PDB file of C-alpha atoms in Angstrom:
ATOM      1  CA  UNK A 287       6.940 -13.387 -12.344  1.00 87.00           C
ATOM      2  CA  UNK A 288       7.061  -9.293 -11.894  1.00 92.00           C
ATOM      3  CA  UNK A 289       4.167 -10.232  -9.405  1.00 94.00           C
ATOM      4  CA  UNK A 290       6.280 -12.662  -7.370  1.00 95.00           C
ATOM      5  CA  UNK A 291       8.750 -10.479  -7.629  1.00 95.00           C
ATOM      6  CA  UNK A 292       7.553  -7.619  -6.339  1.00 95.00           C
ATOM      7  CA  UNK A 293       6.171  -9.608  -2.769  1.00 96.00           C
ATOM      8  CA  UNK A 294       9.496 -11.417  -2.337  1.00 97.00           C
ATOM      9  CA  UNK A 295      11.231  -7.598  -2.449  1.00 96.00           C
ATOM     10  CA  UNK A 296       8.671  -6.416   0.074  1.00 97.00           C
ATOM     11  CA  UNK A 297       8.813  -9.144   2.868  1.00 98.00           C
ATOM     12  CA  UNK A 298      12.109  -8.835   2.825  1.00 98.00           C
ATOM     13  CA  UNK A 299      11.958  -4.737   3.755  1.00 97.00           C
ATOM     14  CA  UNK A 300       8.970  -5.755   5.903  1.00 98.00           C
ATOM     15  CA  UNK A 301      10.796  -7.953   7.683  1.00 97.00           C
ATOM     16  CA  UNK A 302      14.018  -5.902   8.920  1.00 97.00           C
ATOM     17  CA  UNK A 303      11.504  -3.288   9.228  1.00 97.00           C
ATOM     18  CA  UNK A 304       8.628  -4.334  10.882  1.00 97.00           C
ATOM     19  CA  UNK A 305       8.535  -4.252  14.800  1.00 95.00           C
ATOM     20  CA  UNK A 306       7.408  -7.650  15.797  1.00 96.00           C
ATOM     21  CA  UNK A 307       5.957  -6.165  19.464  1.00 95.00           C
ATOM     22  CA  UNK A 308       3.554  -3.578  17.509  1.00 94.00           C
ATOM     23  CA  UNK A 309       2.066  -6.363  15.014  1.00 95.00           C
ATOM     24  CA  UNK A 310      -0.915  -7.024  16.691  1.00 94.00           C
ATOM     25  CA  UNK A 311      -2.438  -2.994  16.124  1.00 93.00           C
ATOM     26  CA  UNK A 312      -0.288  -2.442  13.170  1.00 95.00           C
ATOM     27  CA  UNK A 313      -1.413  -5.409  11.051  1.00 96.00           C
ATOM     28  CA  UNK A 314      -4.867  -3.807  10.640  1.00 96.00           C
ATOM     29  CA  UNK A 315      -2.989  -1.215   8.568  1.00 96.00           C
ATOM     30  CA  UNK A 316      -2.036  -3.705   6.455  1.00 97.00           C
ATOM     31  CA  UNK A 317      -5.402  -5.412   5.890  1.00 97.00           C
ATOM     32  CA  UNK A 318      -7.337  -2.309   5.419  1.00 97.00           C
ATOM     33  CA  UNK A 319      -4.618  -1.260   2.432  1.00 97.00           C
ATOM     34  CA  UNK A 320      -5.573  -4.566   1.067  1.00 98.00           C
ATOM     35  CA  UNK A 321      -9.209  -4.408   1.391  1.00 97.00           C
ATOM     36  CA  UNK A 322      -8.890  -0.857  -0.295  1.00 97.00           C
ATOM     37  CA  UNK A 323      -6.796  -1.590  -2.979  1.00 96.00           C
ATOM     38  CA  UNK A 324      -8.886  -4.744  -3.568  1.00 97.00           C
ATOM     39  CA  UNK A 325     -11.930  -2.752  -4.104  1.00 97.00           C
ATOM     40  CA  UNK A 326      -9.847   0.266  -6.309  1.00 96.00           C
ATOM     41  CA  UNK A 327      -8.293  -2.625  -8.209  1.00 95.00           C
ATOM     42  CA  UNK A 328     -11.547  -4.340  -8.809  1.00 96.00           C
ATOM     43  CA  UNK A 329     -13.577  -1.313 -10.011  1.00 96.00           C
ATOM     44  CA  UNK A 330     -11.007   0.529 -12.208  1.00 96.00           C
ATOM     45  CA  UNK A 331     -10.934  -3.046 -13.997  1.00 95.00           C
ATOM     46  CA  UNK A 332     -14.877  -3.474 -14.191  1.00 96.00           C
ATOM     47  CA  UNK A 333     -14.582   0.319 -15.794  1.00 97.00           C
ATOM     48  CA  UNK A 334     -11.474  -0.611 -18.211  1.00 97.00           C
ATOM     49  CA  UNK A 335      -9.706   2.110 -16.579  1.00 97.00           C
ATOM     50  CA  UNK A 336      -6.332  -0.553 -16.451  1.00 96.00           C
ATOM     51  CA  UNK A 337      -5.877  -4.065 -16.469  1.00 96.00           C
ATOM     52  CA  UNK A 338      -3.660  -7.075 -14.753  1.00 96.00           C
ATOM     53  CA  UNK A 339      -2.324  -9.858 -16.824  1.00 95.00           C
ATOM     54  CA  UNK A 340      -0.040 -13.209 -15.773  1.00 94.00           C
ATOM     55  CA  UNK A 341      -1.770 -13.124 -12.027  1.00 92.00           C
ATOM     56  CA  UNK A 342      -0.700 -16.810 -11.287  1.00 88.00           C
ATOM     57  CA  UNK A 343      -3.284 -16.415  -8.203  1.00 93.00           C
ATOM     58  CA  UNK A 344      -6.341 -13.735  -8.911  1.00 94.00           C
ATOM     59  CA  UNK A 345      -7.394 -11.577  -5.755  1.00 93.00           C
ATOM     60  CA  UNK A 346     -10.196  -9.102  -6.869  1.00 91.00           C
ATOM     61  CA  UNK A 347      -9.070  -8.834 -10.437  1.00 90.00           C
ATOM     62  CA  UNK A 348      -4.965  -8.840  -9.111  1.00 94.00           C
ATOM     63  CA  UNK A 349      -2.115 -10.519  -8.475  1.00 95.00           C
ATOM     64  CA  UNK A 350      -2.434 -12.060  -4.484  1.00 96.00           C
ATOM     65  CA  UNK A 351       1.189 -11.402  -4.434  1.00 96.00           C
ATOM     66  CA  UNK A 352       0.941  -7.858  -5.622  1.00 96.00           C
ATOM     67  CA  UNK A 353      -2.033  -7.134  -2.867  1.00 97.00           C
ATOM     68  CA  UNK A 354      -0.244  -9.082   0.012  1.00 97.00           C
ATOM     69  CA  UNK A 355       3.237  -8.008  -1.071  1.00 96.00           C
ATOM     70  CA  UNK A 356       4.015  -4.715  -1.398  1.00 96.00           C
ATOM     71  CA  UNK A 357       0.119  -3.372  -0.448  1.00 96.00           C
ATOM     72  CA  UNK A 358      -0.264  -4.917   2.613  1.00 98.00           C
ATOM     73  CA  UNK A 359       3.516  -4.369   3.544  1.00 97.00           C
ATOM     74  CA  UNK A 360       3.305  -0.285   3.043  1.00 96.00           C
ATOM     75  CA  UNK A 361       0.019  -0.683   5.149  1.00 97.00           C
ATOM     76  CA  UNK A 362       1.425  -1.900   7.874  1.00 97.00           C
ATOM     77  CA  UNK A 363       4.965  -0.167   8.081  1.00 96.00           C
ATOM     78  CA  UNK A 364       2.822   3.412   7.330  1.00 96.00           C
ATOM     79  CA  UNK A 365       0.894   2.264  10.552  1.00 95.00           C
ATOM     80  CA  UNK A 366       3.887   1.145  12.293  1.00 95.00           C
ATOM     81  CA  UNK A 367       6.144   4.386  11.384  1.00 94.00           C
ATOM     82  CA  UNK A 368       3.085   7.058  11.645  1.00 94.00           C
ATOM     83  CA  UNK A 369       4.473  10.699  12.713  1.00 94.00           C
ATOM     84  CA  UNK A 370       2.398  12.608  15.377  1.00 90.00           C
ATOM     85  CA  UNK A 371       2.549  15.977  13.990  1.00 93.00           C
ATOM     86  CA  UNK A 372       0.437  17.102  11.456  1.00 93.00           C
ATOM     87  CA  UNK A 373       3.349  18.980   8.903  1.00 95.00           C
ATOM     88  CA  UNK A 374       5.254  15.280   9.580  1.00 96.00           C
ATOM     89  CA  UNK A 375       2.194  13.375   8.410  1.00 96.00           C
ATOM     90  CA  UNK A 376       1.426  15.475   5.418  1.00 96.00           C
ATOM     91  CA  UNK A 377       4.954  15.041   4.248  1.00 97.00           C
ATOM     92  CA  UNK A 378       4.844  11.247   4.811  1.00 96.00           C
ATOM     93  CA  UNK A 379       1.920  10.957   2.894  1.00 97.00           C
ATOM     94  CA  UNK A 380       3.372  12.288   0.063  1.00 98.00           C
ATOM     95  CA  UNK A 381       6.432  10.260   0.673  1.00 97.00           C
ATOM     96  CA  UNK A 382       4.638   7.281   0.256  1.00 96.00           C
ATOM     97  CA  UNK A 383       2.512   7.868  -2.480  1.00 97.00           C
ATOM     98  CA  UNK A 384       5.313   9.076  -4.577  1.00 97.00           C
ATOM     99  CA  UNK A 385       7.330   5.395  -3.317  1.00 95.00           C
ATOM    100  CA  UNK A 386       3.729   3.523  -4.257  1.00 95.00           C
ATOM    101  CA  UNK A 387       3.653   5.527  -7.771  1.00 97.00           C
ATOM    102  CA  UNK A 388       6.975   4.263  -8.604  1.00 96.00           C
ATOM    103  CA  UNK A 389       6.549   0.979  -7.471  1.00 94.00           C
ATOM    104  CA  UNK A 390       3.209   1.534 -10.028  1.00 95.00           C
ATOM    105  CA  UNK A 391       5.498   2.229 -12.781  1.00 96.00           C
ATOM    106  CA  UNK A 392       8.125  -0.442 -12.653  1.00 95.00           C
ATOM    107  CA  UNK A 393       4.832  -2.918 -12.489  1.00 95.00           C
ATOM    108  CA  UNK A 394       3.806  -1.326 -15.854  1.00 96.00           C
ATOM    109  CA  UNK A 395       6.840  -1.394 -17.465  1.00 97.00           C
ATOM    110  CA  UNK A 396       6.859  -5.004 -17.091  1.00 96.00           C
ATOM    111  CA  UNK A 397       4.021  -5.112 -19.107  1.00 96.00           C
ATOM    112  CA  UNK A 398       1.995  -7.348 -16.892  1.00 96.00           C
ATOM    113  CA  UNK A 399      -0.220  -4.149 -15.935  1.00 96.00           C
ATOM    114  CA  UNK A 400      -1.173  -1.396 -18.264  1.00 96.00           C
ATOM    115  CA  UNK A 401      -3.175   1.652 -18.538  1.00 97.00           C
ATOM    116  CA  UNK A 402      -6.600   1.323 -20.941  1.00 97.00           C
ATOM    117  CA  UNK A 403      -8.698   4.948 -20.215  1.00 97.00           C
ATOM    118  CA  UNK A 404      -6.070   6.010 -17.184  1.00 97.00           C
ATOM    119  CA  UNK A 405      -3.263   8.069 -16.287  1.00 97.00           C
ATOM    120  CA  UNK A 406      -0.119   8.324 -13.724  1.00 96.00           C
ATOM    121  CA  UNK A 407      -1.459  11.146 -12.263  1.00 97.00           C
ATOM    122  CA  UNK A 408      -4.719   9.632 -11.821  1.00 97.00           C
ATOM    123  CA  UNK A 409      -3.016   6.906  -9.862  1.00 97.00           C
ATOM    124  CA  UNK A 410      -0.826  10.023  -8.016  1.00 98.00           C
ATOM    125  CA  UNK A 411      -4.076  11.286  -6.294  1.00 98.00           C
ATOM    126  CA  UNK A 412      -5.753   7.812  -5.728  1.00 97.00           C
ATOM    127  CA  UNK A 413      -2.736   6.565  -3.617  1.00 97.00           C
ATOM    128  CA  UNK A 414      -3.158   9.944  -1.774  1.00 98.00           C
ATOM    129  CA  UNK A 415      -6.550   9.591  -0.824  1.00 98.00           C
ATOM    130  CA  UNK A 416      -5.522   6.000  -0.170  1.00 97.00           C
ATOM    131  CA  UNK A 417      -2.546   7.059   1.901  1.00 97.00           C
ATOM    132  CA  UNK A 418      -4.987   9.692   3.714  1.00 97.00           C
ATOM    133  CA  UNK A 419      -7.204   7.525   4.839  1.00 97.00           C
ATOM    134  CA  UNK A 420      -4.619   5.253   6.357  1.00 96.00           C
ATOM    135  CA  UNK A 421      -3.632   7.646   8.101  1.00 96.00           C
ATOM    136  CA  UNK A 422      -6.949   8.649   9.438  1.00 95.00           C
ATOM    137  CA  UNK A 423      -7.882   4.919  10.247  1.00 95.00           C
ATOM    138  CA  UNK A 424      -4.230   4.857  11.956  1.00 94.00           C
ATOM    139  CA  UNK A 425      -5.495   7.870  14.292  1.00 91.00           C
ATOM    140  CA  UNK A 426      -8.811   7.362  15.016  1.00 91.00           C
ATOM    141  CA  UNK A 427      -8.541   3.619  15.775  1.00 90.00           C
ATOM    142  CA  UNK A 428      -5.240   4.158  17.776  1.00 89.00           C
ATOM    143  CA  UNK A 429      -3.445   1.492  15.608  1.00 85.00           C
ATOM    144  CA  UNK A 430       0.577   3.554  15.760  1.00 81.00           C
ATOM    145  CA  UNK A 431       2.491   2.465  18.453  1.00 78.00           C
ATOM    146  CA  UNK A 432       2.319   5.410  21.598  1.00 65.00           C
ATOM    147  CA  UNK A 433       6.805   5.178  21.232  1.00 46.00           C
ATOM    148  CA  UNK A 434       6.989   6.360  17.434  1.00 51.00           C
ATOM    149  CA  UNK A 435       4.231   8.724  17.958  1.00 45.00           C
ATOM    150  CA  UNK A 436       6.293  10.659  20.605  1.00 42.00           C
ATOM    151  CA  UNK A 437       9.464  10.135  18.557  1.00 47.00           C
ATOM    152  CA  UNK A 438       8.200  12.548  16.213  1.00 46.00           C
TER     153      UNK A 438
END
């Protein structure tokens, strides 16, 4: 249920959030966040570094709510809400991660996730190399929409 949870909560901030015009660059944000935290999610299970239990519907060793809920949903509103300066973007990053983290620990006090041979702060500096390279697959690929870049 924490699973369901969890994607209900983020489609619902996705959608007063999301700019509709944008989706077509922006959702690429969101699949590459999944396709990331797939493989992350896969491997730290194959190394008993966590585990996922009650999935309802397995994706890679996770919920497919969790990994098109609130991972593909920070993917694409990152993407969507991407600063253009450099100080901006290092200070979003850490934004985020610190929102992921916590979303991390409400999903293991639930008890349907829990740490084996792993720690918060190992999760802390995943979700900012995660977070980076968003950010760098955001640039490089063009995927922000030009307005919010010159907004900030």
């Amino acid at each position: 249920m924490p699973w369901f949870i969890t994607a209900i909560v983020s489609w619902i901030i996705f959608y007063f959030m999301v700019d509709v015009q944008q989706l077509r660059r922006t959702i690429f944000g969101g699949i590459f966040t999944v396709a990331l935290g797939s493989l992350v999610d896969w491997g730290g299970q194959h190394l008993h570094l966590y585990q996922f239990r009650d999935l309802i519907i397995p994706w890679a060793g996770c919920s497919i709510f969790y990994k098109f809920g609130p991972i593909f949903v920070i993917g694409v509103l990152f993407t969507q809400y991407l600063p253009r300066k450099r100080s901006l973007q290092i200070i979003n990053i850490l934004v985020v991660s610190l929102l992921y983290l916590a979303t991390e620990a409400l999903i293991l006090q639930t008890g349907v996730a829990n740490y084996l041979n792993w720690h918060i702060l190992a999760s802390f500096i995943v979700d900012l190399a995660a977070i980076t390279s968003l950010t760098w697959l955001a640039q490089t690929f063009q995927l922000a929409p030009s307005s919010m870049k010159s907004f900030f």
